[in-house]
Amino acid sequence: MFWNEKIETMPRDELAALQGERLRKIVAYVYERVPFYKEKFDQMGLKPDDIRGVEDLGRLPFTKKTDLRDTYPFGMFAVPREELIRIHASSGTTGKPTVVGYTRDDLQVWAEVCARCFALSGARPGDMFQNAYGYGLFTGGLGMHYGAEYMGISVIPVSGGNTARQIMILQDFQPDVMACTPSYALTLADRLLEEGVNPADLRVRVFILGAEPWTEEMRAELEEKLQVDAVNIYGLSEIIGPGVSNECIEAKDGMHIMEDHFLPEIINPDTGEPMPEGEVGELVFTTLTKQALPLIRYRTGDLCSITYEKCKCGRTHARMSRILGRADDMLIVRGVNVFPSQIESALLNIEHIAPHYCLVLSREEHLDVMEVQVEVTDEFFREVGDEVFSGHAMEIVEEVRELENIVRTRLRETLGLNARVKLLGPGEAPRSQGGKLKRVIDNRVLK
Ligand code: AMP
Ligand code: ZN
């Protein structure tokens, strides 16, 4: 089923003309309304009129997450605050979030693209939808919520977590569609099976999964355990939230990008040059219709490839591959964006803690676990004794527990995430051997 058949199946030349027209408008719009862009254009000697269509995209400057951070919270907004009717945020590098805003028209576009995602996922008006994405500053919950309502799907706004309640609702309300992160879907699947629930007794037929990387192996496992279709959805707050792209249930082979609203490019993350079709590079988007926070050539940091080949579902919009990695050092832990630099700054200035640390990521019961290993100072080490740190202590002494608690609390405050803390003796954390220091050990096997 299509949601907006005319647009979704539009011949590519017509689509390019529409994109070109919208690009010209948005370029003039940001030049007039966002000082950041005016300055950039002026520096480059670029006039809005120089951009005649999509073929001129490469002449425009890039926008980065740091630009949003430098103008925190609202400096890149193109409308006065009175015209905003929603604010969301996602975690950024400094502990300050990246803030995004929406006008009424923006929310309409968001509902439209999310409704298309539901259609791509095989959902229909009249379905019931269990929304297990988090509601709050995170865009996932409310984004999907409005898309579903717009389509005429009834929403159960249960939000994330609380597995017992999710299972109760799955059994008692019998929703047709569910959405959550893929790692949480696995947790849910395992719990259902442990409790002896037969998936055949559940009505749910499709899971819409995103917000973090996952794999074909995970899809196979989920589809088998839950006897459902599992489809991939992609988005990021800066561009709109969920609804940037979604797989079609017919092919499950790449996520169709809502190209009439978000113009994609793949670039070489080192040189900024465009990559040939089908090759992996950094995904870049220009928003074509957004009013509150229009972004020109926004570098997502996500690595993937794009194909423009026609899809068997009949849609003409380009498809992006799964996200294969990050161009920067951002980690996604339980759906929360984490930068190693955030951890570094959280650890600074804690008494008895030395500035040497490493992060170990793993998965337990399909959920991400982050352990922060950090060295204590020589002085603390001498006082407390080396048995504690070489693992011989019968009982961890009080001071060590206390220090671990302090570190844990500081990390939770900075990251909004619970981390495990392991204190190391002096010299135990990895040191650079001259080359790049690998501080992150990611043992999460995406399976
Ligand atoms: P946020 O703005 O906090 O929602 O985070 C957006 C980021 O989440 C994206 O830039 C991606 O790195 C990641 N993400 C979202 N959806 C997916 C997906 N389906 N697969 C892999 N990564 C995803
Ligand atoms: Zn398709």
mmCIF file with all atom_site columns, C-alpha atoms and ligand atoms in Angstrom, residues 90-91 138-139 209-214 232-238 255 300 302 323 326 330 332 335 337, ligand 1:
data_model
loop_
_atom_site.group_PDB
_atom_site.id
_atom_site.type_symbol
_atom_site.label_atom_id
_atom_site.label_alt_id
_atom_site.label_comp_id
_atom_site.label_asym_id
_atom_site.label_entity_id
_atom_site.label_seq_id
_atom_site.pdbx_PDB_ins_code
_atom_site.Cartn_x
_atom_site.Cartn_y
_atom_site.Cartn_z
_atom_site.occupancy
_atom_site.B_iso_or_equiv
_atom_site.pdbx_formal_charge
_atom_site.auth_seq_id
_atom_site.auth_comp_id
_atom_site.auth_asym_id
_atom_site.auth_atom_id
_atom_site.pdbx_PDB_model_num
ATOM   1  C CA  . SER A 1 90  ? 19.007 14.650 21.355 1.00 0.00 ? 90  SER A CA  1
ATOM   2  C CA  . SER A 1 91  ? 22.198 14.217 23.330 1.00 0.00 ? 91  SER A CA  1
ATOM   3  C CA  . PHE A 1 138 ? 13.575 11.966 22.067 1.00 0.00 ? 138 PHE A CA  1
ATOM   4  C CA  . THR A 1 139 ? 11.816 12.289 18.717 1.00 0.00 ? 139 THR A CA  1
ATOM   5  C CA  . LEU A 1 209 ? 12.630 -1.029 14.284 1.00 0.00 ? 209 LEU A CA  1
ATOM   6  C CA  . GLY A 1 210 ? 15.221 1.711  14.327 1.00 0.00 ? 210 GLY A CA  1
ATOM   7  C CA  . ALA A 1 211 ? 17.132 4.381  16.274 1.00 0.00 ? 211 ALA A CA  1
ATOM   8  C CA  . GLU A 1 212 ? 20.240 2.205  16.451 1.00 0.00 ? 212 GLU A CA  1
ATOM   9  C CA  . PRO A 1 213 ? 22.219 -0.074 14.131 1.00 0.00 ? 213 PRO A CA  1
ATOM   10 C CA  . TRP A 1 214 ? 21.113 -3.667 13.642 1.00 0.00 ? 214 TRP A CA  1
ATOM   11 C CA  . ASN A 1 232 ? 14.051 -0.919 9.377  1.00 0.00 ? 232 ASN A CA  1
ATOM   12 C CA  . ILE A 1 233 ? 13.250 2.760  9.967  1.00 0.00 ? 233 ILE A CA  1
ATOM   13 C CA  . TYR A 1 234 ? 15.835 5.535  10.014 1.00 0.00 ? 234 TYR A CA  1
ATOM   14 C CA  . GLY A 1 235 ? 15.868 9.121  11.111 1.00 0.00 ? 235 GLY A CA  1
ATOM   15 C CA  . LEU A 1 236 ? 17.671 11.739 13.129 1.00 0.00 ? 236 LEU A CA  1
ATOM   16 C CA  . SER A 1 237 ? 16.392 14.650 15.151 1.00 0.00 ? 237 SER A CA  1
ATOM   17 C CA  . GLU A 1 238 ? 18.217 17.300 13.155 1.00 0.00 ? 238 GLU A CA  1
ATOM   18 C CA  . MET A 1 255 ? 15.190 2.177  3.174  1.00 0.00 ? 255 MET A CA  1
ATOM   19 C CA  . THR A 1 300 ? 24.782 12.976 9.600  1.00 0.00 ? 300 THR A CA  1
ATOM   20 C CA  . ASP A 1 302 ? 26.229 7.920  9.449  1.00 0.00 ? 302 ASP A CA  1
ATOM   21 C CA  . ILE A 1 323 ? 23.882 2.169  8.630  1.00 0.00 ? 323 ILE A CA  1
ATOM   22 C CA  . ARG A 1 326 ? 29.836 6.314  12.090 1.00 0.00 ? 326 ARG A CA  1
ATOM   23 C CA  . MET A 1 330 ? 29.769 8.790  18.328 1.00 0.00 ? 330 MET A CA  1
ATOM   24 C CA  . ILE A 1 332 ? 24.941 4.645  20.359 1.00 0.00 ? 332 ILE A CA  1
ATOM   25 C CA  . GLY A 1 335 ? 19.607 4.372  21.808 1.00 0.00 ? 335 GLY A CA  1
ATOM   26 C CA  . ASN A 1 337 ? 24.173 9.075  21.623 1.00 0.00 ? 337 ASN A CA  1
HETATM 27 P P1  . AMP B 2 .   ? 18.708 10.825 17.402 1.00 0.00 ? 1   AMP B P1  1
HETATM 28 O O1  . AMP B 2 .   ? 18.744 12.122 16.664 1.00 0.00 ? 1   AMP B O1  1
HETATM 29 O O2  . AMP B 2 .   ? 19.077 10.956 18.844 1.00 0.00 ? 1   AMP B O2  1
HETATM 30 O O3  . AMP B 2 .   ? 17.423 10.117 17.210 1.00 0.00 ? 1   AMP B O3  1
HETATM 31 O O4  . AMP B 2 .   ? 19.847 9.889  16.784 1.00 0.00 ? 1   AMP B O4  1
HETATM 32 C C1  . AMP B 2 .   ? 19.934 9.703  15.390 1.00 0.00 ? 1   AMP B C1  1
HETATM 33 C C2  . AMP B 2 .   ? 20.983 8.660  15.068 1.00 0.00 ? 1   AMP B C2  1
HETATM 34 O O5  . AMP B 2 .   ? 20.520 7.346  15.434 1.00 0.00 ? 1   AMP B O5  1
HETATM 35 C C3  . AMP B 2 .   ? 21.263 8.556  13.594 1.00 0.00 ? 1   AMP B C3  1
HETATM 36 O O6  . AMP B 2 .   ? 22.146 9.562  13.149 1.00 0.00 ? 1   AMP B O6  1
HETATM 37 C C4  . AMP B 2 .   ? 21.846 7.160  13.501 1.00 0.00 ? 1   AMP B C4  1
HETATM 38 O O7  . AMP B 2 .   ? 23.216 7.165  13.887 1.00 0.00 ? 1   AMP B O7  1
HETATM 39 C C5  . AMP B 2 .   ? 21.049 6.383  14.537 1.00 0.00 ? 1   AMP B C5  1
HETATM 40 N N1  . AMP B 2 .   ? 19.958 5.637  13.873 1.00 0.00 ? 1   AMP B N1  1
HETATM 41 C C6  . AMP B 2 .   ? 18.670 6.003  13.747 1.00 0.00 ? 1   AMP B C6  1
HETATM 42 N N2  . AMP B 2 .   ? 17.968 5.045  13.074 1.00 0.00 ? 1   AMP B N2  1
HETATM 43 C C7  . AMP B 2 .   ? 18.852 4.066  12.765 1.00 0.00 ? 1   AMP B C7  1
HETATM 44 C C8  . AMP B 2 .   ? 18.752 2.819  12.050 1.00 0.00 ? 1   AMP B C8  1
HETATM 45 N N3  . AMP B 2 .   ? 17.614 2.366  11.558 1.00 0.00 ? 1   AMP B N3  1
HETATM 46 N N4  . AMP B 2 .   ? 19.902 2.103  11.894 1.00 0.00 ? 1   AMP B N4  1
HETATM 47 C C9  . AMP B 2 .   ? 21.077 2.546  12.404 1.00 0.00 ? 1   AMP B C9  1
HETATM 48 N N5  . AMP B 2 .   ? 21.228 3.689  13.080 1.00 0.00 ? 1   AMP B N5  1
HETATM 49 C C10 . AMP B 2 .   ? 20.126 4.450  13.267 1.00 0.00 ? 1   AMP B C10 1
#
